[in-house]
Coordinates of C-alpha atoms in Angstrom, one line a residue:
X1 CA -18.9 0.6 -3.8
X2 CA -15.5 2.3 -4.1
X3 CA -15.3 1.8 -8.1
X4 CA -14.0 4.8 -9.0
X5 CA -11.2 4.7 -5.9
X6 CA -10.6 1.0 -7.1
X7 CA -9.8 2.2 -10.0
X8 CA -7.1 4.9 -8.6
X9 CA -5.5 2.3 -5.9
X10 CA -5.0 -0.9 -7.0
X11 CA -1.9 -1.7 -7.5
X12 CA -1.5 -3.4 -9.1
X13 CA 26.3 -18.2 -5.3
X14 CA 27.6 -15.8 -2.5
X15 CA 30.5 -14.3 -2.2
X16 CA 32.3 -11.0 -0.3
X17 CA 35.1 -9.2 0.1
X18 CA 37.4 -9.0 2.6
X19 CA 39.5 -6.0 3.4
X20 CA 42.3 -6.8 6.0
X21 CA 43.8 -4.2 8.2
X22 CA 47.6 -4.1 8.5
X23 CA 48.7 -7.1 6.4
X24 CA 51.6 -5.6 5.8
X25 CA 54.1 -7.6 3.4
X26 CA 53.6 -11.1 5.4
X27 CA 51.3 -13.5 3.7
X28 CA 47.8 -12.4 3.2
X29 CA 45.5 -11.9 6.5
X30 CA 48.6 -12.3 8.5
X31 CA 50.6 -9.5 10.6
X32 CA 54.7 -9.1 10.3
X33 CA 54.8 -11.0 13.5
X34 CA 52.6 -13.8 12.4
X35 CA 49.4 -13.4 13.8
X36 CA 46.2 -13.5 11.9
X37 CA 44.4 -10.1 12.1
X38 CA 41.4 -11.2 9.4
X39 CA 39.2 -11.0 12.2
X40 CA 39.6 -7.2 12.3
X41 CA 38.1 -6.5 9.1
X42 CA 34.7 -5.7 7.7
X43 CA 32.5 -7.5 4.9
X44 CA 31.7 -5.2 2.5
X45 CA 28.1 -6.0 0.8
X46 CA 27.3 -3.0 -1.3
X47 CA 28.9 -3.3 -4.6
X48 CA 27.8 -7.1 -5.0
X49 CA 24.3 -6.0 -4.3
X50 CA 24.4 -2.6 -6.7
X51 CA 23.9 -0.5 -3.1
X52 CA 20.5 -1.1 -3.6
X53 CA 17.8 -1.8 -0.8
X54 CA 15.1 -3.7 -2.3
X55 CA 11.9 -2.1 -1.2
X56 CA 8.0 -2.5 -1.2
X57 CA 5.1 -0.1 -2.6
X58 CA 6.8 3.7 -2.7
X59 CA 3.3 5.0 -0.3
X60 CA 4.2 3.0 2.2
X61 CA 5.7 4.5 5.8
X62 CA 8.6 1.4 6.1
X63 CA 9.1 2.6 2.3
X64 CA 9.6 6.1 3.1
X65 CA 11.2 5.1 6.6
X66 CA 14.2 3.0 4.5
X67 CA 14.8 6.3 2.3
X68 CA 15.1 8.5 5.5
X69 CA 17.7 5.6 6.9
X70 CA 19.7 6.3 3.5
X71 CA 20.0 10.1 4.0
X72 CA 20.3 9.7 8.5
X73 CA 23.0 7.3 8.0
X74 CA 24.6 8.9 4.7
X75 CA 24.5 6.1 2.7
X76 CA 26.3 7.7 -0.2
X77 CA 25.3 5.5 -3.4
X78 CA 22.3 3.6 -1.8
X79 CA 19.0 3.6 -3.0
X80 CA 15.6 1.7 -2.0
X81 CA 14.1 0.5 -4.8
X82 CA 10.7 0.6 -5.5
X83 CA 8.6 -2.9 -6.5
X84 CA 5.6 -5.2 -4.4
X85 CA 5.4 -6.9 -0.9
X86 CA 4.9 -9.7 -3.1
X87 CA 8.0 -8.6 -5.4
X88 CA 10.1 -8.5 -2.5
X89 CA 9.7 -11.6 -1.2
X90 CA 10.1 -13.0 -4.1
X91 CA 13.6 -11.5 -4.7
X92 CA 14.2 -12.4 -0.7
X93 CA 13.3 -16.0 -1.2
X94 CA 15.8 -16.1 -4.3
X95 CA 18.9 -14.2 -3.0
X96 CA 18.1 -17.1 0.2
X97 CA 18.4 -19.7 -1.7
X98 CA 21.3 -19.0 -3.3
X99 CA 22.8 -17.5 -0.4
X100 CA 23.2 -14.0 -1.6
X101 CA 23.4 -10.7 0.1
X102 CA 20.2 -9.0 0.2
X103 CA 18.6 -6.2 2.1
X104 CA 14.8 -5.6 2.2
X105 CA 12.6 -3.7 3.4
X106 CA 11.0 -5.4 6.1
X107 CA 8.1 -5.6 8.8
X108 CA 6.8 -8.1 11.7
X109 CA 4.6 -10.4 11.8
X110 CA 5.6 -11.2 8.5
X111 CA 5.7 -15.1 7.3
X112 CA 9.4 -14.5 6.3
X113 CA 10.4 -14.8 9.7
X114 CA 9.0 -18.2 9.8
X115 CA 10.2 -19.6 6.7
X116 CA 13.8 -18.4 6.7
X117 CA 16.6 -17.5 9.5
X118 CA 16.9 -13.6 8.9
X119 CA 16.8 -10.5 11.1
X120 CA 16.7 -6.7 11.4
X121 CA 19.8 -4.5 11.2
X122 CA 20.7 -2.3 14.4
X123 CA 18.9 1.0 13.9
X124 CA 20.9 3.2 17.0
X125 CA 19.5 6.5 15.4
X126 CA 16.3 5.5 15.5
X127 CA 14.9 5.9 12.5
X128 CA 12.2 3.2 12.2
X129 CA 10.9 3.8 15.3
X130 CA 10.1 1.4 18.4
X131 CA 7.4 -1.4 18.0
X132 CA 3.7 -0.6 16.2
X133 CA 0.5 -1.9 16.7
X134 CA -1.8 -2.6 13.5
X135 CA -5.1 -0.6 14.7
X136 CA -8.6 -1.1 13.5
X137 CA -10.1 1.6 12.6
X138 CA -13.8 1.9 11.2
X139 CA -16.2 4.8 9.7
X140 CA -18.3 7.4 11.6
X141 CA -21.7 5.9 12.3
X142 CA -21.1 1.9 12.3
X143 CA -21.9 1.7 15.7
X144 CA -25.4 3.1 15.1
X145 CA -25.4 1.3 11.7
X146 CA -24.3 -1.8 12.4
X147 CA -23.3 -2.6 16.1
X148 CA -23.5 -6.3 15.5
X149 CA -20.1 -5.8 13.4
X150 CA -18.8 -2.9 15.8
X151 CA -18.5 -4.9 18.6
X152 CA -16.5 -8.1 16.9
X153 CA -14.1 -5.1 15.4
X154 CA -14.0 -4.0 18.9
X155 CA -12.9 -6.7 20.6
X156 CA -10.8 -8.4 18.0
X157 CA -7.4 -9.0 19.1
X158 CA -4.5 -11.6 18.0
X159 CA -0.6 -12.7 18.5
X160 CA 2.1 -12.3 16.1
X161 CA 1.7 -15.7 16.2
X162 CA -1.6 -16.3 15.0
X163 CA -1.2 -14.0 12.4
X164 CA 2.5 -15.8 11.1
X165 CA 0.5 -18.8 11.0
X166 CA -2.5 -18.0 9.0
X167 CA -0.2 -16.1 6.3
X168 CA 2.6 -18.8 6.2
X169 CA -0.1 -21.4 4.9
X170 CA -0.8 -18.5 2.0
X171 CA 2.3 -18.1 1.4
X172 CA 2.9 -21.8 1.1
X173 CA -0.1 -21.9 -1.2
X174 CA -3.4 -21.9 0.5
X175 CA -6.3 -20.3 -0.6
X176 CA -6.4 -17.0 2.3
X177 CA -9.8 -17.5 3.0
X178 CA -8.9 -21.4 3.1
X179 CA -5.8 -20.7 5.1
X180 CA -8.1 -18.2 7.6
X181 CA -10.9 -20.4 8.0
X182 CA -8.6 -23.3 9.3
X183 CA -6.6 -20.9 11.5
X184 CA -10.8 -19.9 12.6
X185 CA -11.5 -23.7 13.1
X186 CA -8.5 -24.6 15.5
X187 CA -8.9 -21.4 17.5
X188 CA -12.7 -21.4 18.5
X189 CA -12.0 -20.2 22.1
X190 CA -10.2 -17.1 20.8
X191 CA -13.1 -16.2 18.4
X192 CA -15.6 -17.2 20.6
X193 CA -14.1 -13.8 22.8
X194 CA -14.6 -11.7 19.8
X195 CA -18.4 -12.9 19.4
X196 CA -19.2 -13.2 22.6
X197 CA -23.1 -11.5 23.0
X198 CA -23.6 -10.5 19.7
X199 CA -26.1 -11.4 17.9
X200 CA -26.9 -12.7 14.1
X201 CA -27.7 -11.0 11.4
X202 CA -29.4 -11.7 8.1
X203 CA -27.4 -10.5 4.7
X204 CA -26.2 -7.0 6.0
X205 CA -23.6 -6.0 3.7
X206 CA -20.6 -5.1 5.2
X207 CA -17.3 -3.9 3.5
X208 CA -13.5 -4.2 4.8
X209 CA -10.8 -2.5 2.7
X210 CA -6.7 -3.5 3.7
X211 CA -4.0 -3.1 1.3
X212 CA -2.4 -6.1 0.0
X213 CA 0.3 -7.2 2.6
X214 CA 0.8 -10.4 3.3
X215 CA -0.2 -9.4 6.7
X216 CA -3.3 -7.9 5.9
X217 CA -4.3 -10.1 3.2
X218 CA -4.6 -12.6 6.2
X219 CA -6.0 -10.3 8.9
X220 CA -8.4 -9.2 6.6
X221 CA -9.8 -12.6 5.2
X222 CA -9.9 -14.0 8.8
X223 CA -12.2 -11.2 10.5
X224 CA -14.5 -11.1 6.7
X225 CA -15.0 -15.0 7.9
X226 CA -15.9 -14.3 11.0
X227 CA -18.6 -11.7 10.5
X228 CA -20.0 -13.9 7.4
X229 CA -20.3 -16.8 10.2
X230 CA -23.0 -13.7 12.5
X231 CA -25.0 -13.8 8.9
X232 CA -23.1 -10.6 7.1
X233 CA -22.6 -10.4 3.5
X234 CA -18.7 -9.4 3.4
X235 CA -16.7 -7.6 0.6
X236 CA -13.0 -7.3 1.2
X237 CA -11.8 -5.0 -1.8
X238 CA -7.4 -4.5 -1.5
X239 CA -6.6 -0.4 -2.1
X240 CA -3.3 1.1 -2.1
X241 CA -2.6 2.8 1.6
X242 CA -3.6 6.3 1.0
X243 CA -6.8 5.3 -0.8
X244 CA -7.6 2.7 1.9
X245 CA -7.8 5.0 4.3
X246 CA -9.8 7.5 2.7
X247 CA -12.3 5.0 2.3
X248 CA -12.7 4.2 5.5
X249 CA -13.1 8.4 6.1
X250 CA -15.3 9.2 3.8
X251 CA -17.5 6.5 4.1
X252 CA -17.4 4.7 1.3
X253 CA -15.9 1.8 3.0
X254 CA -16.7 0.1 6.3
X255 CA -13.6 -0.7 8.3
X256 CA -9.9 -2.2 8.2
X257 CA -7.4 -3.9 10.5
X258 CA -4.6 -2.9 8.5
X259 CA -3.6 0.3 10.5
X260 CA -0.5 0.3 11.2
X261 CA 1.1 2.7 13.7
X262 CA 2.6 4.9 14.8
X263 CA 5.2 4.9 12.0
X264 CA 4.1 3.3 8.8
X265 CA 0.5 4.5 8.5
X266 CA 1.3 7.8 11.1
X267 CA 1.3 10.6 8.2
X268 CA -1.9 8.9 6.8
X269 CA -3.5 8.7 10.6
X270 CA -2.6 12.4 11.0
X271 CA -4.7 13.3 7.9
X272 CA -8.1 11.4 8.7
X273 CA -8.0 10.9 12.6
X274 CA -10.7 13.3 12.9
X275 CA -12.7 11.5 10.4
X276 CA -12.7 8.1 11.7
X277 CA -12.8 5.9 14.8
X278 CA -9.7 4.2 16.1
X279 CA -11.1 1.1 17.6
X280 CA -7.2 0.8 19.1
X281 CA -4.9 -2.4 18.6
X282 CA -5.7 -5.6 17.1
X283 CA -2.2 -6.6 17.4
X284 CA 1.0 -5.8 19.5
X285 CA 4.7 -5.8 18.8
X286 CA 4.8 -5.1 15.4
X287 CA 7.6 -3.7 13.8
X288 CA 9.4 -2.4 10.8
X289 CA 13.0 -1.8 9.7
X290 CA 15.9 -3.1 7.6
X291 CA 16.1 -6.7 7.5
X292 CA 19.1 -9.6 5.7
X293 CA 19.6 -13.2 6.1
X294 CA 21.4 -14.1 9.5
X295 CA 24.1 -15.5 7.1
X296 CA 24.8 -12.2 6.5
X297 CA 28.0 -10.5 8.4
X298 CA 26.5 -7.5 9.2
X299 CA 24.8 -6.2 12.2
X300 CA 23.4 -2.3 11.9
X301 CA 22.7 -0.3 9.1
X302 CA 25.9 1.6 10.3
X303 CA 28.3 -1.3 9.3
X304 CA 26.8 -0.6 5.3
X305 CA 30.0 0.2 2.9
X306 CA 29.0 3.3 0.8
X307 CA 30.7 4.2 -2.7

């Protein structure tokens, strides 16, 4: 299954300026009557970090969402640069370390949040849009086909919590499917909900498609384990976003949990709604946006410096 789309949708120390109002000719960050007015100025980030946004995968909504946010807020100079979830936090964990400026393009639940102190820049226009859920959505017929599977996709449902666990242990090194099998072991009541009534099966193949986002990659893994424990025989196979979801349309794939809306997946949704089932959230309070360290002195996406 799904060779040829395979084919088409893999995919593959600090310092800052600071720019004093009104020092007039007194010594420097001090007023003609003495005081100190350094308080009163801004940090200016951009030129240090070449007024570049450090992105993930160009298809993807928080992507296209960042690149909106450069032309809403008129970031004169700025770009979002194109590279990898995995690229990104990879340039995130360096800049970190060294404690650089850096701004990324970032979403929650994310292991990120758990590893280092950061948060999201102030978004008053909007732009990124209030808190998403990550849906599960699943082909036409798999109710009839295989209702067994329907019904664990159905009820599924986790935290941001359980999710941030089971990808900080990947991140940290584990295997994902050792990572989601231990997360599977310590929360038996939770699964137990999920399997509750349904029956065995004997070898039915199932597939699961997700693109590979840290979230997903441990989403995906976790439920796979789950329906291999009722007796399937799971494939998970990673796609880029747009081919992932015409999978799941057309047929050619089974399910994913790696919808997420209504921003970041929405265009996508909008073209194959009417060819899929929404199963609805398998996770609440998601959300995407701009996101720095918290040693960073910057609050909104407003306070940026532009050329």
């Amino acid at each position: 299954m799904l060779t040829s789309l395979k084919r088409l949708g893999i995919i593959a120390g600090f310092s800052a300026t600071l720019i004093l109002a009104a020092c007039g000719g007194g010594d420097e960050g001090e007023n003609k009557d003495g005081s100190d007015d350094s308080s009163s100025g801004d940090v200016k980030y951009g030129e240090e970090m070449k007024y570049q946004i450090t992105g993930i995968e160009p298809g993807a909504g928080v992507f296209k969402a960042a690149e909106n946010a450069v032309e809403e807020y008129e970031l004169e100079g700025w770009e979002v640069q194109a590279s990898s979830s995995g690229a990104m936090a990879t340039a995130l964990g360096e800049a970190y370390d060294n404690e650089e400026p850096i701004i990324v393009t970032g979403w929650s639940p994310h292991w990120k949040f758990a590893k280092y102190d950061l948060k999201y820049l102030e978004d008053p226009k909007g732009v990124f849009g209030e808190e998403e859920t990550i849906n599960t959505m699943v082909r036409e017929g798999l109710e009839d086909d295989m209702p067994e599977a329907y019904q664990v996709l159905d009820n599924f449902y986790w935290t941001p919590d359980d999710l941030e666990e089971v990808m900080l242990k990947i991140s940290d090194g584990a295997d994902p499917r050792d990572a989601a099998q231990e997360w599977i072991d310590e929360n038996q009541d939770t699964v137990a909900e999920w399997t509750d009534g349904v029956d065995e099966v004997d070898g039915d193949k199932i597939e699961l498609v997700y693109v590979e986002w840290d979230t997903e990659v441990g989403s995906t893994n976790m439920i796979g384990l789950v329906l291999e424990e009722l007796g399937y025989d799971v494939t998970v196979t990673p796609l880029d976003n747009a081919v992932m979801w015409e999978a799941v349309a057309t047929g050619e794939a089974d399910a994913m949990v790696a919808a997420w809306l209504p921003g970041t997946h929405g265009d996508l949704f909008e073209e194959y709604k009417d060819e899929l089932i929404d199963l609805g959230p398998n996770l609440e309070g998601a959300k995407i946006g701009l996101v720095v360290p918290a040693y960073m002195d910057i609050d909104s996406i407003e306070d940026l410096d532009t050329k």
